[in-house]
Short mmCIF file of C-alpha atoms and ligand atoms in Angstrom, two decimals:
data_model
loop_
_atom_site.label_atom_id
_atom_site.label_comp_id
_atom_site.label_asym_id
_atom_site.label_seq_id
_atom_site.Cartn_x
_atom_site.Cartn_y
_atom_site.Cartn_z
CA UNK A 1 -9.48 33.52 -129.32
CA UNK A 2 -9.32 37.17 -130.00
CA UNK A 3 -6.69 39.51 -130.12
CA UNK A 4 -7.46 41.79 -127.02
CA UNK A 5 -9.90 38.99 -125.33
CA UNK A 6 -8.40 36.28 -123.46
CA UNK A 7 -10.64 33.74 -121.28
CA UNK A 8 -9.39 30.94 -119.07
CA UNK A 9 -10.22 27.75 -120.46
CA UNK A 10 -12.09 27.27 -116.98
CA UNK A 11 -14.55 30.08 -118.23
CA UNK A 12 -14.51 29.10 -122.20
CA UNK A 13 -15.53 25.47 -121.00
CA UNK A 14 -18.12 26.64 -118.94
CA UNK A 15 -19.78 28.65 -121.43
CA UNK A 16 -19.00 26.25 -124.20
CA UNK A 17 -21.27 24.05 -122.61
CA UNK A 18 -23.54 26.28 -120.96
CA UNK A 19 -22.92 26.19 -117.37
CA UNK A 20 -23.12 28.84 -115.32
CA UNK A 21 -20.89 31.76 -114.85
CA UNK A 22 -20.44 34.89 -113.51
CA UNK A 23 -18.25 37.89 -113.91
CA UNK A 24 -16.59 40.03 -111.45
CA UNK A 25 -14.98 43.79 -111.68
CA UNK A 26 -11.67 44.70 -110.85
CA UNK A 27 -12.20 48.38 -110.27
CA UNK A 28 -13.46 47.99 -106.91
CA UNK A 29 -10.11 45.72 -105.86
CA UNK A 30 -7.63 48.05 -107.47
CA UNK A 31 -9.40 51.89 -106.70
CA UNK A 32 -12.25 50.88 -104.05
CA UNK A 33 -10.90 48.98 -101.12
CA UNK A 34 -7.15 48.96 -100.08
CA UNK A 35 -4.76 46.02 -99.23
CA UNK A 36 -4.81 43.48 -98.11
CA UNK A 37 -8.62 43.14 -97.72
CA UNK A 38 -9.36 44.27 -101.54
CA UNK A 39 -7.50 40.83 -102.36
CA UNK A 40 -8.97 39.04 -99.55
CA UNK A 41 -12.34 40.44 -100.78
CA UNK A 42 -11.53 39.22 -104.66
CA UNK A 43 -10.31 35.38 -103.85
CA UNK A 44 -13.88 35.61 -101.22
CA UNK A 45 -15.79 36.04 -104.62
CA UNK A 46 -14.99 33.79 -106.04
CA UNK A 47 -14.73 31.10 -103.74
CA UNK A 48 -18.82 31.97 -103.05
CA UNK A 49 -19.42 31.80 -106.71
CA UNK A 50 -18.20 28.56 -106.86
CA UNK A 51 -19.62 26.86 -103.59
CA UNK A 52 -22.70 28.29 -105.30
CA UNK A 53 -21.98 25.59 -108.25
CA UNK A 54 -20.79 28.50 -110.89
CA UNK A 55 -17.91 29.21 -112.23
CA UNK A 56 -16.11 33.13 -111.64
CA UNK A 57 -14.63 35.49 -114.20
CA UNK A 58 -12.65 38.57 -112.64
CA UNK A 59 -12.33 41.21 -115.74
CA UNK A 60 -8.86 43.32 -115.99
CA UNK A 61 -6.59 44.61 -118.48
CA UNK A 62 -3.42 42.63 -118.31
CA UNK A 63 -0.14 43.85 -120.06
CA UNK A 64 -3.19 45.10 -122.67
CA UNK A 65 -5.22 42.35 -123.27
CA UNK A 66 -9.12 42.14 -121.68
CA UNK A 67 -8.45 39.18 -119.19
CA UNK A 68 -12.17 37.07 -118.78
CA UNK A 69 -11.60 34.68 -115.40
CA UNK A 70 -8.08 35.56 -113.41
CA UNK A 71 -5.38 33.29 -111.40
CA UNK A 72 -4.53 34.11 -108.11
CA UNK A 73 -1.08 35.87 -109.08
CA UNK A 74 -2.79 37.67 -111.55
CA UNK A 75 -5.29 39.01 -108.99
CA UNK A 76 -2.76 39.86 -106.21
CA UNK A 77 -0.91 42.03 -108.69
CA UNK A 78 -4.30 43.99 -109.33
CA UNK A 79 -4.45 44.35 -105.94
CA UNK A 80 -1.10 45.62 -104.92
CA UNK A 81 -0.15 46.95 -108.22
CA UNK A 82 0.81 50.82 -108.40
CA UNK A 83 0.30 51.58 -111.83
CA UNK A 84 -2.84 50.06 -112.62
CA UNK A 85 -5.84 52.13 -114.75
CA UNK A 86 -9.13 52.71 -113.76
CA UNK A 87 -11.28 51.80 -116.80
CA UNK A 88 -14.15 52.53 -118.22
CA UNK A 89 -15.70 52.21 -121.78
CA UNK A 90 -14.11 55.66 -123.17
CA UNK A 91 -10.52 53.95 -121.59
CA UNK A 92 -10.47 50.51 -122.64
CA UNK A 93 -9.03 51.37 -126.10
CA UNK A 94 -6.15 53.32 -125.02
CA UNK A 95 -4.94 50.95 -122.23
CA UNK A 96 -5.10 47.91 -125.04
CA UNK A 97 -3.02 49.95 -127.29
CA UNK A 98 -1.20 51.29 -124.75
CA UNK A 99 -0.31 47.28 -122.84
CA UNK A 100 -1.44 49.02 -119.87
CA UNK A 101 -2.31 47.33 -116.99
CA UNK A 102 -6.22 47.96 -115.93
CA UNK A 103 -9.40 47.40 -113.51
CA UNK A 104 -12.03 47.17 -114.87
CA UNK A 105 -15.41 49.38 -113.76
CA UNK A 106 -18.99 48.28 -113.99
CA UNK A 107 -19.30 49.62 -117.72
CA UNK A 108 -15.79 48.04 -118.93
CA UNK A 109 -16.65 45.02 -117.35
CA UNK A 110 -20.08 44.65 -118.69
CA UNK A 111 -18.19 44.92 -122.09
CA UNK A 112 -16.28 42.52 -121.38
CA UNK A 113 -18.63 40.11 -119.94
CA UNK A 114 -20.56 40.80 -123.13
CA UNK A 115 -17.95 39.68 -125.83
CA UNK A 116 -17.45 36.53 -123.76
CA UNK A 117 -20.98 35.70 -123.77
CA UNK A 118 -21.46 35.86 -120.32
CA UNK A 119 -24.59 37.02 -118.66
CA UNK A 120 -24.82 37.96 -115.38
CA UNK A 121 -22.16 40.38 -113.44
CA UNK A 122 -21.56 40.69 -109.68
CA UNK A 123 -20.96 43.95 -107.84
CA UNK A 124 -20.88 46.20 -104.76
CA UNK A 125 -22.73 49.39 -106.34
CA UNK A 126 -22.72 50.55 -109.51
CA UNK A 127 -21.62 54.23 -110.54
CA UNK A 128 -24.76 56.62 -111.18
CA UNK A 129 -26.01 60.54 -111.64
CA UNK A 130 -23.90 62.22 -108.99
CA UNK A 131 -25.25 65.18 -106.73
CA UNK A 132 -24.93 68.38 -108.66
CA UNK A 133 -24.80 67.01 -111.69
CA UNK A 134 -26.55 69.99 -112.82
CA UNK A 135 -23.50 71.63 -112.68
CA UNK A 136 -20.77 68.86 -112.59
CA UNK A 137 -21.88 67.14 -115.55
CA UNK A 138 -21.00 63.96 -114.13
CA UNK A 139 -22.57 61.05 -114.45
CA UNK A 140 -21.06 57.66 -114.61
CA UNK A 141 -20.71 55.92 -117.63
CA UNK A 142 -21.73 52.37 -116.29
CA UNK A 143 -25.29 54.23 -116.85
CA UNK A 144 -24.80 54.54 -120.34
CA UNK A 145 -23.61 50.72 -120.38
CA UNK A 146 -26.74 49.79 -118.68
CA UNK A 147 -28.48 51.27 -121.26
CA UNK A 148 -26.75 49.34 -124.06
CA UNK A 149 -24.94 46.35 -122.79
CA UNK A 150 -27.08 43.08 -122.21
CA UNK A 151 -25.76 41.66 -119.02
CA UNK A 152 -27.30 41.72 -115.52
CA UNK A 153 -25.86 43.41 -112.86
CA UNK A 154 -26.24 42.47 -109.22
CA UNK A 155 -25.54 45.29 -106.63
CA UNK A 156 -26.62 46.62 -103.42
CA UNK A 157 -28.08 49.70 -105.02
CA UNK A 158 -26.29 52.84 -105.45
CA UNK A 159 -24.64 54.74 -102.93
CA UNK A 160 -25.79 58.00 -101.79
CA UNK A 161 -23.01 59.68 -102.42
CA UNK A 162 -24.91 60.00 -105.33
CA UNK A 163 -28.19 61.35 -106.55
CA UNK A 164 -30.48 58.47 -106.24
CA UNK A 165 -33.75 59.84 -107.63
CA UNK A 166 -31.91 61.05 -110.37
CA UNK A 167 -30.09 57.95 -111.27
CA UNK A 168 -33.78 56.22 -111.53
CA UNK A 169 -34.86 58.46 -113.86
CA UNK A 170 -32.02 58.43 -115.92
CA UNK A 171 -32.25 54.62 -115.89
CA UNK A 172 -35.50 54.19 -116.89
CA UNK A 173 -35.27 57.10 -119.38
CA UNK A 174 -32.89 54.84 -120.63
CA UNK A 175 -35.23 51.69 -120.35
CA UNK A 176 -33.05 49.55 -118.26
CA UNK A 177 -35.36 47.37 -115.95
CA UNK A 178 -34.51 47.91 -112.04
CA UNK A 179 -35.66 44.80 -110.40
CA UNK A 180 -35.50 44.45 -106.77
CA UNK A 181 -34.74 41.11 -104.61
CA UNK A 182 -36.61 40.41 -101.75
CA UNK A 183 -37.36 44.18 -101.96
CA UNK A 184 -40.03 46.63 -102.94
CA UNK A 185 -37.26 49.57 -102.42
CA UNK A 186 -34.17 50.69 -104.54
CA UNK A 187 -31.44 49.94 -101.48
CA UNK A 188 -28.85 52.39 -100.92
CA UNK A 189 -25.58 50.48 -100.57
CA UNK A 190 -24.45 50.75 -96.99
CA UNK A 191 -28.69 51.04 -95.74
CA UNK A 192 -31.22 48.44 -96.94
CA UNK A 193 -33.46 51.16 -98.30
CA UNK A 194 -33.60 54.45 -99.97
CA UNK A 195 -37.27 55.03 -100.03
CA UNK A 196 -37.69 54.62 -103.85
CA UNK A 197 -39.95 51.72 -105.25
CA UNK A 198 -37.75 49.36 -107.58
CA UNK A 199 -39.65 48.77 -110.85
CA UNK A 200 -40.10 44.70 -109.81
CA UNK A 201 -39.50 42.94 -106.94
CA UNK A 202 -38.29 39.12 -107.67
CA UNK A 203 -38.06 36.75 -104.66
CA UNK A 204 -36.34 33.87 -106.71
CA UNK A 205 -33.73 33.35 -109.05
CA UNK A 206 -35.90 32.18 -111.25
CA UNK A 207 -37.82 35.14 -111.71
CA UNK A 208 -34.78 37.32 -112.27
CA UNK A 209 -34.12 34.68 -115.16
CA UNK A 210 -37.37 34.95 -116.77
CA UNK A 211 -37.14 38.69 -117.22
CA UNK A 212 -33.30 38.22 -118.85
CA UNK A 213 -34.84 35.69 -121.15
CA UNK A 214 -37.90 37.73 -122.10
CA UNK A 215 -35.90 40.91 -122.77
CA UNK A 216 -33.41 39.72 -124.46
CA UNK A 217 -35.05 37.25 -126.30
CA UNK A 218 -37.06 39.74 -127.75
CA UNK A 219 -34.50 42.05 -128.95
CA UNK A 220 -34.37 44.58 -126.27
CA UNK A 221 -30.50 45.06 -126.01
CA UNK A 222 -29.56 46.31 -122.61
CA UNK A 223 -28.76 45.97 -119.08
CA UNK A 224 -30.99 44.90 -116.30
CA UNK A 225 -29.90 46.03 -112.67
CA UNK A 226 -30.66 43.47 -109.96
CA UNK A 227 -30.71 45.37 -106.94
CA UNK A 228 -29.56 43.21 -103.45
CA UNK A 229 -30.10 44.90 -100.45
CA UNK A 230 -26.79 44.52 -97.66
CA UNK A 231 -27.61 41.86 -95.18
CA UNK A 232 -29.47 42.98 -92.13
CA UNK A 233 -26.66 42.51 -89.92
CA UNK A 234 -24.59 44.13 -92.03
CA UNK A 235 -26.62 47.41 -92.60
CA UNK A 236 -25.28 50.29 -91.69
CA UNK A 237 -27.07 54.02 -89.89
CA UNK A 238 -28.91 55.39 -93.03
CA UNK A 239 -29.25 58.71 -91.13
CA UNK A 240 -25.55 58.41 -89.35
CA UNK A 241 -23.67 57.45 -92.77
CA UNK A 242 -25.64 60.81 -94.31
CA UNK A 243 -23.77 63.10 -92.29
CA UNK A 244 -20.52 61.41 -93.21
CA UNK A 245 -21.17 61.31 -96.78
CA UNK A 246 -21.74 64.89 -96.38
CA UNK A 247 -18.66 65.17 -95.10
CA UNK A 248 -16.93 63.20 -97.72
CA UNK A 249 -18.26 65.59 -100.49
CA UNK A 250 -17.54 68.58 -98.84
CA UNK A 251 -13.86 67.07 -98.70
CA UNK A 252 -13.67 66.42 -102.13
CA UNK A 253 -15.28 69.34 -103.52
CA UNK A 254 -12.45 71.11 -101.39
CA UNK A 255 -9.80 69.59 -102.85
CA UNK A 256 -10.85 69.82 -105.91
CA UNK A 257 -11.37 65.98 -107.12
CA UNK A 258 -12.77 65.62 -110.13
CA UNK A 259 -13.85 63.10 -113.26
CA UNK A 260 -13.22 59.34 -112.64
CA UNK A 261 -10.95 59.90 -109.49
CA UNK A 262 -13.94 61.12 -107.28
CA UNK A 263 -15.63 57.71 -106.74
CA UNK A 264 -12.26 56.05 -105.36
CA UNK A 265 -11.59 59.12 -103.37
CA UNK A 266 -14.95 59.03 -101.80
CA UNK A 267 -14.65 55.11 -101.21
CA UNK A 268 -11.68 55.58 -99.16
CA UNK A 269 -12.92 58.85 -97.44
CA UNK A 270 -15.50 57.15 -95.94
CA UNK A 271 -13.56 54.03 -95.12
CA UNK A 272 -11.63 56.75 -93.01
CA UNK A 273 -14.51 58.55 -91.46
CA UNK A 274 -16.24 55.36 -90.18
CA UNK A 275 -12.99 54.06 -88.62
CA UNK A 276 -13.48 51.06 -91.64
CA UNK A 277 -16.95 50.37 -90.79
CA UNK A 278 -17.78 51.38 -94.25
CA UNK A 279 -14.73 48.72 -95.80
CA UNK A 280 -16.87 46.02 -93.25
CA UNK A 281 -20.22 46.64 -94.81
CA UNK A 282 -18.80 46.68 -98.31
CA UNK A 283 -17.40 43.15 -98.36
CA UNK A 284 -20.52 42.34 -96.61
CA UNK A 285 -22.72 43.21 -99.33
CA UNK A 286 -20.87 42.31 -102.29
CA UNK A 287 -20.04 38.91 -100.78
CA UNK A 288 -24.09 38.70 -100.47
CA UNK A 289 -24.18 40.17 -104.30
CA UNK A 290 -21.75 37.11 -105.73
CA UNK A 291 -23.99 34.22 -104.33
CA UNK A 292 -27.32 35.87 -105.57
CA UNK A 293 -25.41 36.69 -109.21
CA UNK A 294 -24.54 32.95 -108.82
CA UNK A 295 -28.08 31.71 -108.04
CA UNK A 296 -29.30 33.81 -110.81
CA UNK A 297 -26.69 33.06 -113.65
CA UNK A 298 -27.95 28.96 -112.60
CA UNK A 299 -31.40 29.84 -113.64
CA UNK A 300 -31.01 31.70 -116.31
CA UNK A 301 -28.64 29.01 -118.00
CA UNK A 302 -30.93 26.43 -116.94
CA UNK A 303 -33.83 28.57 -118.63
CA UNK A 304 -31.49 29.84 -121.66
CA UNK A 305 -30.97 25.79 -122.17
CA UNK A 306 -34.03 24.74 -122.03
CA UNK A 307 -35.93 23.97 -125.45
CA UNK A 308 -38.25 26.85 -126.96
CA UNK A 309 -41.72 26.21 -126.69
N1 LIG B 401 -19.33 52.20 -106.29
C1 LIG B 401 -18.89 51.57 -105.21
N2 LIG B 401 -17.67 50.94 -105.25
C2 LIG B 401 -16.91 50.95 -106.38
C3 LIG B 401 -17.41 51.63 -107.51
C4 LIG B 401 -18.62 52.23 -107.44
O1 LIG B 401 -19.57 51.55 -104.22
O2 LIG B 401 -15.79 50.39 -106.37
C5 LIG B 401 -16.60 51.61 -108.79
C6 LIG B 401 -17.23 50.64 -109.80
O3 LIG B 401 -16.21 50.01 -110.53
C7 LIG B 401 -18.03 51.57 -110.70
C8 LIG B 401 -17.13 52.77 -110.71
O4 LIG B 401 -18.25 51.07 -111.99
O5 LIG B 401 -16.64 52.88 -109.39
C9 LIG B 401 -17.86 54.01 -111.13
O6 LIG B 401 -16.93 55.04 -111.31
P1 LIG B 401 -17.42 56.41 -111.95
O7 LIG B 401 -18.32 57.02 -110.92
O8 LIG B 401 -16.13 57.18 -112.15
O9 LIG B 401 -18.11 56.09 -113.22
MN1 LIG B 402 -17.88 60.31 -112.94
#
């Protein structure tokens, strides 16, 4: 259909007719969990998406096209693969050009999920204004997409790795809406709060869908985050996983990491530090994150169907 955008026929026939779907990143198989559970975690997605009565679309770069909805070869090479990209908005263009092989992050695949007219976007935690930014600069670029890019984004909050008051304000700076389900608090990834009110709290698909319609409807391009909170069971030590985040930036700092290699270095520093309780609560949450994206992508097709009144 497009020269750098390829979409199973699965996914084109599902949004041909208007049925729900929902995409999936590749960043966090390929740079945020290791093997074998990163492909375990992928094929879990999807199978949840679709017991959920949607249809799932993993985003990658294959041999440098933008892949929309992925088989299972194509999924196991992401996740063994050794020369695969990590990419965000600024990369895409070089690793079409380039035939690279690529995961996708949470701005690339919002792209993506964008030119294929797909809506809402399942995730673990989205990238955000990192702890000295002051200094560092950095601050992830799936903010920016957030700010332009009108697709939904279900997470379990942000890790706080990074800067969580300051990725708020930066988000609604930007005007993207942070919505909240089943929760008056921003959630912090591995802990089920972060003591920072959510601008909305939503207990139903439905309500999710309504805002989507009414922002978009009117004009107002841009990203909504739909914050999940991990499963109780699930949760781990807020106070406990602070002193090992800690630890993970002082690691990194020491060793210098730096620019897009510091999130998948602090993924897999913690995975270390926690003896893989960190890996455990990850697949937890973003297994939760795929059936609510899947809930939510059925009411919002069911409400982008209906006739206007
Ligand atoms: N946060 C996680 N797990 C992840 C990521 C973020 O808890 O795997 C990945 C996502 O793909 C996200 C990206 O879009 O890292 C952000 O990278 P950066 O901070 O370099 O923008
Ligand atoms: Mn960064």
């Amino acid at each position: 259909m497009h020269e750098f955008l390829a979409l199973t026929p699965e996914v084109a026939d599902a949004l041909h007719d208007g049925r729900p779907v929902v995409a999936l990143e590749s960043t966090v198989i390929a740079h945020g969990m290791p093997y074998p559970q990163n492909a375990g975690t992928g094929r879990a997605l999807e199978a949840i998406i679709r017991a959920e009565g949607a249809v799932p679309a993993t985003v990658a770069v294959l041999d440098g096209r933008i892949r929309v909805g992925l088989s299972d070869d194509d999924l196991e090479r992401l996740a063994t693969g050794t020369n695969v990209w990590k990419l965000s908005r600024r990369d895409l263009p070089v690793a079409l050009a380039a035939g690279a092989d690529g995961a996708t992050t949470v701005a690339a695949t919002m792209i993506a999920a964008k030119l294929a007219g797909i809506a809402v976007f399942a995730t673990g935690g989205i990238g955000g204004v990192h702890r000295g930014a002051e200094t560092s600069f950095d601050v992830s670029a799936d903010l920016d997409e957030l700010a332009r890019t009108s697709v939904c984004v279900v997470c379990a909050g942000a890790k706080s790795v990074l800067d969580l008051p300051k990725t708020l304000e930066y988000l609604e700076t930007r005007g993207v809406p942070v919505l909240g389900y089943g929760t008056d608090d921003f959630p912090a990834f591995y802990a089920r709060t972060s003591g920072l009110p959510v601008l909305r709290r939503c207990d139903t698909p439905v309500e999710v869908a309504r805002i989507l319609h009414a922002k978009w409807r009117l004009g107002l391009d841009g990203g909504v985050v739909l914050a999940n909170p991990i499963p109780e069971a699930d949760a781990l030590d807020a106070g406990a996983m602070e002193a090992v985040i800690a630890q993970a930036l002082h690691d990194a700092e020491s060793r210098g990491i730096a620019g897009k290699a510091v999130t998948p270095y602090l993924l897999a520093r913690l995975k270390e530090l926690t003896e893989g309780r960190s890996l455990d609560a990850n697949i937890a949450l973003i297994r939760h994150n795929a059936r609510v994206a899947a809930r939510v992508a059925g009411a919002y097709a069911a409400l982008a169907q209906a006739p206007m009144s």
